[in-house]
PDB file of C-alpha atoms and ligand atoms in Angstrom:
ATOM      1  CA  UNK A 292      -2.582   6.513   1.144  1.00  0.00           C
ATOM      2  CA  UNK A 293      -4.456   4.177   3.453  1.00  0.00           C
ATOM      3  CA  UNK A 294      -2.726   1.559   5.603  1.00  0.00           C
ATOM      4  CA  UNK A 295      -3.406  -1.368   3.252  1.00  0.00           C
ATOM      5  CA  UNK A 296      -1.974   0.549   0.314  1.00  0.00           C
ATOM      6  CA  UNK A 297       1.000   1.664   2.419  1.00  0.00           C
ATOM      7  CA  UNK A 298       1.771  -1.940   3.367  1.00  0.00           C
ATOM      8  CA  UNK A 299       2.144  -2.915  -0.283  1.00  0.00           C
ATOM      9  CA  UNK A 300       4.901  -0.245  -0.528  1.00  0.00           C
ATOM     10  CA  UNK A 301       6.585  -1.026   2.814  1.00  0.00           C
ATOM     11  CA  UNK A 302       8.844  -3.654   1.259  1.00  0.00           C
ATOM     12  CA  UNK A 303      11.048  -4.290   4.286  1.00  0.00           C
ATOM     13  CA  UNK A 304       8.179  -5.092   6.612  1.00  0.00           C
ATOM     14  CA  UNK A 305       6.639  -3.364   9.603  1.00  0.00           C
ATOM     15  CA  UNK A 306       8.012  -5.687  12.257  1.00  0.00           C
ATOM     16  CA  UNK A 307       7.056  -5.325  15.898  1.00  0.00           C
ATOM     17  CA  UNK A 308       6.009  -2.371  18.058  1.00  0.00           C
ATOM     18  CA  UNK A 309       9.145  -0.371  18.836  1.00  0.00           C
ATOM     19  CA  UNK A 310       8.695  -0.725  22.591  1.00  0.00           C
ATOM     20  CA  UNK A 311      12.340  -0.266  23.495  1.00  0.00           C
ATOM     21  CA  UNK A 312      12.374   3.250  22.071  1.00  0.00           C
ATOM     22  CA  UNK A 313       8.722   4.210  22.614  1.00  0.00           C
ATOM     23  CA  UNK A 314       9.645   6.658  25.372  1.00  0.00           C
ATOM     24  CA  UNK A 315      11.654   8.667  22.821  1.00  0.00           C
ATOM     25  CA  UNK A 316       8.851   8.881  20.238  1.00  0.00           C
ATOM     26  CA  UNK A 317       5.609  10.824  19.990  1.00  0.00           C
ATOM     27  CA  UNK A 318       3.065   8.370  18.553  1.00  0.00           C
ATOM     28  CA  UNK A 319       3.486   4.705  17.638  1.00  0.00           C
ATOM     29  CA  UNK A 320       6.425   3.294  15.714  1.00  0.00           C
ATOM     30  CA  UNK A 321       7.505  -0.192  14.669  1.00  0.00           C
ATOM     31  CA  UNK A 322      10.918  -1.758  14.087  1.00  0.00           C
ATOM     32  CA  UNK A 323      11.923  -4.591  11.800  1.00  0.00           C
ATOM     33  CA  UNK A 324      15.624  -5.469  12.228  1.00  0.00           C
ATOM     34  CA  UNK A 325      17.122  -6.423   8.857  1.00  0.00           C
ATOM     35  CA  UNK A 326      20.776  -7.324   9.271  1.00  0.00           C
ATOM     36  CA  UNK A 327      22.190 -10.484  10.810  1.00  0.00           C
ATOM     37  CA  UNK A 328      24.611  -9.057  13.331  1.00  0.00           C
ATOM     38  CA  UNK A 329      26.218 -12.423  13.967  1.00  0.00           C
ATOM     39  CA  UNK A 330      27.382 -12.179  10.336  1.00  0.00           C
ATOM     40  CA  UNK A 331      28.090  -8.455   9.870  1.00  0.00           C
ATOM     41  CA  UNK A 332      28.841  -5.654  12.311  1.00  0.00           C
ATOM     42  CA  UNK A 333      26.251  -3.298  10.909  1.00  0.00           C
ATOM     43  CA  UNK A 334      22.742  -2.662  12.175  1.00  0.00           C
ATOM     44  CA  UNK A 335      20.022  -1.742   9.696  1.00  0.00           C
ATOM     45  CA  UNK A 336      16.329  -1.806  10.546  1.00  0.00           C
ATOM     46  CA  UNK A 337      13.114  -0.687   8.906  1.00  0.00           C
ATOM     47  CA  UNK A 338      11.296   1.859  11.061  1.00  0.00           C
ATOM     48  CA  UNK A 339       7.591   2.426  10.364  1.00  0.00           C
ATOM     49  CA  UNK A 340       5.836   5.491  11.808  1.00  0.00           C
ATOM     50  CA  UNK A 341       2.076   5.949  12.093  1.00  0.00           C
ATOM     51  CA  UNK A 342       0.745   9.301  10.801  1.00  0.00           C
ATOM     52  CA  UNK A 343       2.002  12.117  13.028  1.00  0.00           C
ATOM     53  CA  UNK A 344       4.610   9.923  14.721  1.00  0.00           C
ATOM     54  CA  UNK A 345       8.150  11.295  15.083  1.00  0.00           C
ATOM     55  CA  UNK A 346      11.118  10.733  17.304  1.00  0.00           C
ATOM     56  CA  UNK A 347      12.485  13.251  19.793  1.00  0.00           C
ATOM     57  CA  UNK A 348      15.371  15.483  18.925  1.00  0.00           C
ATOM     58  CA  UNK A 349      18.482  13.338  19.316  1.00  0.00           C
ATOM     59  CA  UNK A 350      22.194  13.098  18.594  1.00  0.00           C
ATOM     60  CA  UNK A 351      24.156  10.087  17.367  1.00  0.00           C
ATOM     61  CA  UNK A 352      27.414  10.458  19.235  1.00  0.00           C
ATOM     62  CA  UNK A 353      30.705   8.780  18.308  1.00  0.00           C
ATOM     63  CA  UNK A 354      34.360   9.485  18.938  1.00  0.00           C
ATOM     64  CA  UNK A 355      35.216   8.169  15.468  1.00  0.00           C
ATOM     65  CA  UNK A 356      32.925   7.273  12.535  1.00  0.00           C
ATOM     66  CA  UNK A 357      29.278   6.922  13.505  1.00  0.00           C
ATOM     67  CA  UNK A 358      26.162   8.762  12.394  1.00  0.00           C
ATOM     68  CA  UNK A 359      23.135   7.347  10.617  1.00  0.00           C
ATOM     69  CA  UNK A 360      21.824   6.872   7.081  1.00  0.00           C
ATOM     70  CA  UNK A 361      18.093   6.892   6.314  1.00  0.00           C
ATOM     71  CA  UNK A 362      16.782   5.201   3.147  1.00  0.00           C
ATOM     72  CA  UNK A 363      13.177   6.270   2.712  1.00  0.00           C
ATOM     73  CA  UNK A 364      10.892   3.471   1.592  1.00  0.00           C
ATOM     74  CA  UNK A 365       7.196   4.323   1.689  1.00  0.00           C
ATOM     75  CA  UNK A 366       4.828   7.160   2.497  1.00  0.00           C
ATOM     76  CA  UNK A 367       5.900  10.699   3.379  1.00  0.00           C
ATOM     77  CA  UNK A 368       7.954  12.007   6.260  1.00  0.00           C
ATOM     78  CA  UNK A 369      10.192  14.723   7.612  1.00  0.00           C
ATOM     79  CA  UNK A 370      13.822  15.136   8.579  1.00  0.00           C
ATOM     80  CA  UNK A 371      15.105  18.203  10.383  1.00  0.00           C
ATOM     81  CA  UNK A 372      18.510  19.289  11.609  1.00  0.00           C
ATOM     82  CA  UNK A 373      18.649  21.788  14.458  1.00  0.00           C
ATOM     83  CA  UNK A 374      18.613  25.332  13.083  1.00  0.00           C
ATOM     84  CA  UNK A 375      17.609  24.220   9.564  1.00  0.00           C
ATOM     85  CA  UNK A 376      14.224  23.999   7.826  1.00  0.00           C
ATOM     86  CA  UNK A 377      12.644  20.527   7.810  1.00  0.00           C
ATOM     87  CA  UNK A 378      13.088  18.458   4.632  1.00  0.00           C
ATOM     88  CA  UNK A 379      10.192  16.478   3.161  1.00  0.00           C
ATOM     89  CA  UNK A 380      11.021  12.787   2.707  1.00  0.00           C
ATOM     90  CA  UNK A 381       9.537  10.607  -0.015  1.00  0.00           C
ATOM     91  CA  UNK A 382      10.360   7.088  -1.271  1.00  0.00           C
ATOM     92  CA  UNK A 383      13.919   7.146  -2.602  1.00  0.00           C
ATOM     93  CA  UNK A 384      15.088  10.018  -0.387  1.00  0.00           C
ATOM     94  CA  UNK A 385      18.480   9.321   1.206  1.00  0.00           C
ATOM     95  CA  UNK A 386      19.622  11.264   4.265  1.00  0.00           C
ATOM     96  CA  UNK A 387      23.172  11.082   5.643  1.00  0.00           C
ATOM     97  CA  UNK A 388      23.225  12.254   9.250  1.00  0.00           C
ATOM     98  CA  UNK A 389      26.684  13.099  10.535  1.00  0.00           C
ATOM     99  CA  UNK A 390      27.632  12.198  14.088  1.00  0.00           C
ATOM    100  CA  UNK A 391      27.127  14.933  16.687  1.00  0.00           C
ATOM    101  CA  UNK A 392      24.308  16.639  14.760  1.00  0.00           C
ATOM    102  CA  UNK A 393      21.023  17.243  16.613  1.00  0.00           C
ATOM    103  CA  UNK A 394      18.032  16.152  14.518  1.00  0.00           C
ATOM    104  CA  UNK A 395      14.722  14.305  14.386  1.00  0.00           C
ATOM    105  CA  UNK A 396      12.843  12.208  11.809  1.00  0.00           C
ATOM    106  CA  UNK A 397       9.328  10.878  11.436  1.00  0.00           C
ATOM    107  CA  UNK A 398       6.105  10.661   9.469  1.00  0.00           C
ATOM    108  CA  UNK A 399       4.098  13.459   7.925  1.00  0.00           C
ATOM    109  CA  UNK A 400       0.901  14.294   9.786  1.00  0.00           C
ATOM    110  CA  UNK A 401      -1.468  12.557   7.381  1.00  0.00           C
ATOM    111  CA  UNK A 402       0.425   9.508   6.188  1.00  0.00           C
ATOM    112  CA  UNK A 403       2.254   6.410   7.345  1.00  0.00           C
ATOM    113  CA  UNK A 404       5.989   6.513   6.655  1.00  0.00           C
ATOM    114  CA  UNK A 405       8.890   4.095   6.690  1.00  0.00           C
ATOM    115  CA  UNK A 406      12.654   4.368   6.371  1.00  0.00           C
ATOM    116  CA  UNK A 407      15.483   1.917   6.730  1.00  0.00           C
ATOM    117  CA  UNK A 408      17.838   3.294   9.388  1.00  0.00           C
ATOM    118  CA  UNK A 409      21.476   2.255   9.095  1.00  0.00           C
ATOM    119  CA  UNK A 410      23.764   2.790  12.063  1.00  0.00           C
ATOM    120  CA  UNK A 411      27.146   3.811  10.691  1.00  0.00           C
ATOM    121  CA  UNK A 412      29.800   1.859  12.609  1.00  0.00           C
ATOM    122  CA  UNK A 413      32.150   3.861  14.775  1.00  0.00           C
ATOM    123  CA  UNK A 414      33.870   4.053  18.114  1.00  0.00           C
ATOM    124  CA  UNK A 415      31.962   4.733  21.330  1.00  0.00           C
ATOM    125  CA  UNK A 416      28.669   5.120  19.460  1.00  0.00           C
ATOM    126  CA  UNK A 417      25.711   6.203  21.585  1.00  0.00           C
ATOM    127  CA  UNK A 418      22.415   7.976  20.922  1.00  0.00           C
ATOM    128  CA  UNK A 419      21.494  10.849  23.218  1.00  0.00           C
ATOM    129  CA  UNK A 420      17.726  11.449  23.357  1.00  0.00           C
ATOM    130  CA  UNK A 421      16.587  15.025  23.938  1.00  0.00           C
ATOM    131  CA  UNK A 422      13.326  17.006  23.994  1.00  0.00           C
ATOM    132  CA  UNK A 423      10.190  16.188  22.023  1.00  0.00           C
ATOM    133  CA  UNK A 424       9.296  17.948  18.796  1.00  0.00           C
ATOM    134  CA  UNK A 425       6.408  20.047  20.085  1.00  0.00           C
ATOM    135  CA  UNK A 426       2.970  19.762  18.503  1.00  0.00           C
ATOM    136  CA  UNK A 427       3.218  23.473  17.692  1.00  0.00           C
ATOM    137  CA  UNK A 428       6.480  23.076  15.748  1.00  0.00           C
ATOM    138  CA  UNK A 429       5.362  19.835  14.102  1.00  0.00           C
ATOM    139  CA  UNK A 430       1.983  21.139  12.971  1.00  0.00           C
ATOM    140  CA  UNK A 431       3.649  24.197  11.453  1.00  0.00           C
ATOM    141  CA  UNK A 432       5.456  21.973   8.898  1.00  0.00           C
ATOM    142  CA  UNK A 433       4.152  22.024   5.356  1.00  0.00           C
TER     143      UNK A 433
HETATM  144 MN1   MN B 283      18.549   9.718  13.996  1.00  0.00          MN
END
């Protein structure tokens, strides 16, 4: 799927370069915040990854509640929990990531990908960013 075709599927919009989190990603990503946090205490944003882009291993910490939900929108991507095989993501895939679980998510090597990321409310929520997903490990996915 080329970029123009992808954009017709990326219904929640690409938004702006994800500069704030760029240091925790390999490749370029974009963020389009969706929720009005002056109205509701829930953050949801559409994250768009260029082909090959993924975030570092990370953990969504919380002392109560917390975690993250991914609603896959367009293209193809990957989700992997530490110690588990990676799961292929396609439009309509829903991933519930418990708090305190080490994981990463991102695009497949050959295609743009987007998911809406929902931060599950909780107490003392904080994301801990860890090591990169190595090119060797990433390129071995299929
Ligand atoms: Mn995550």
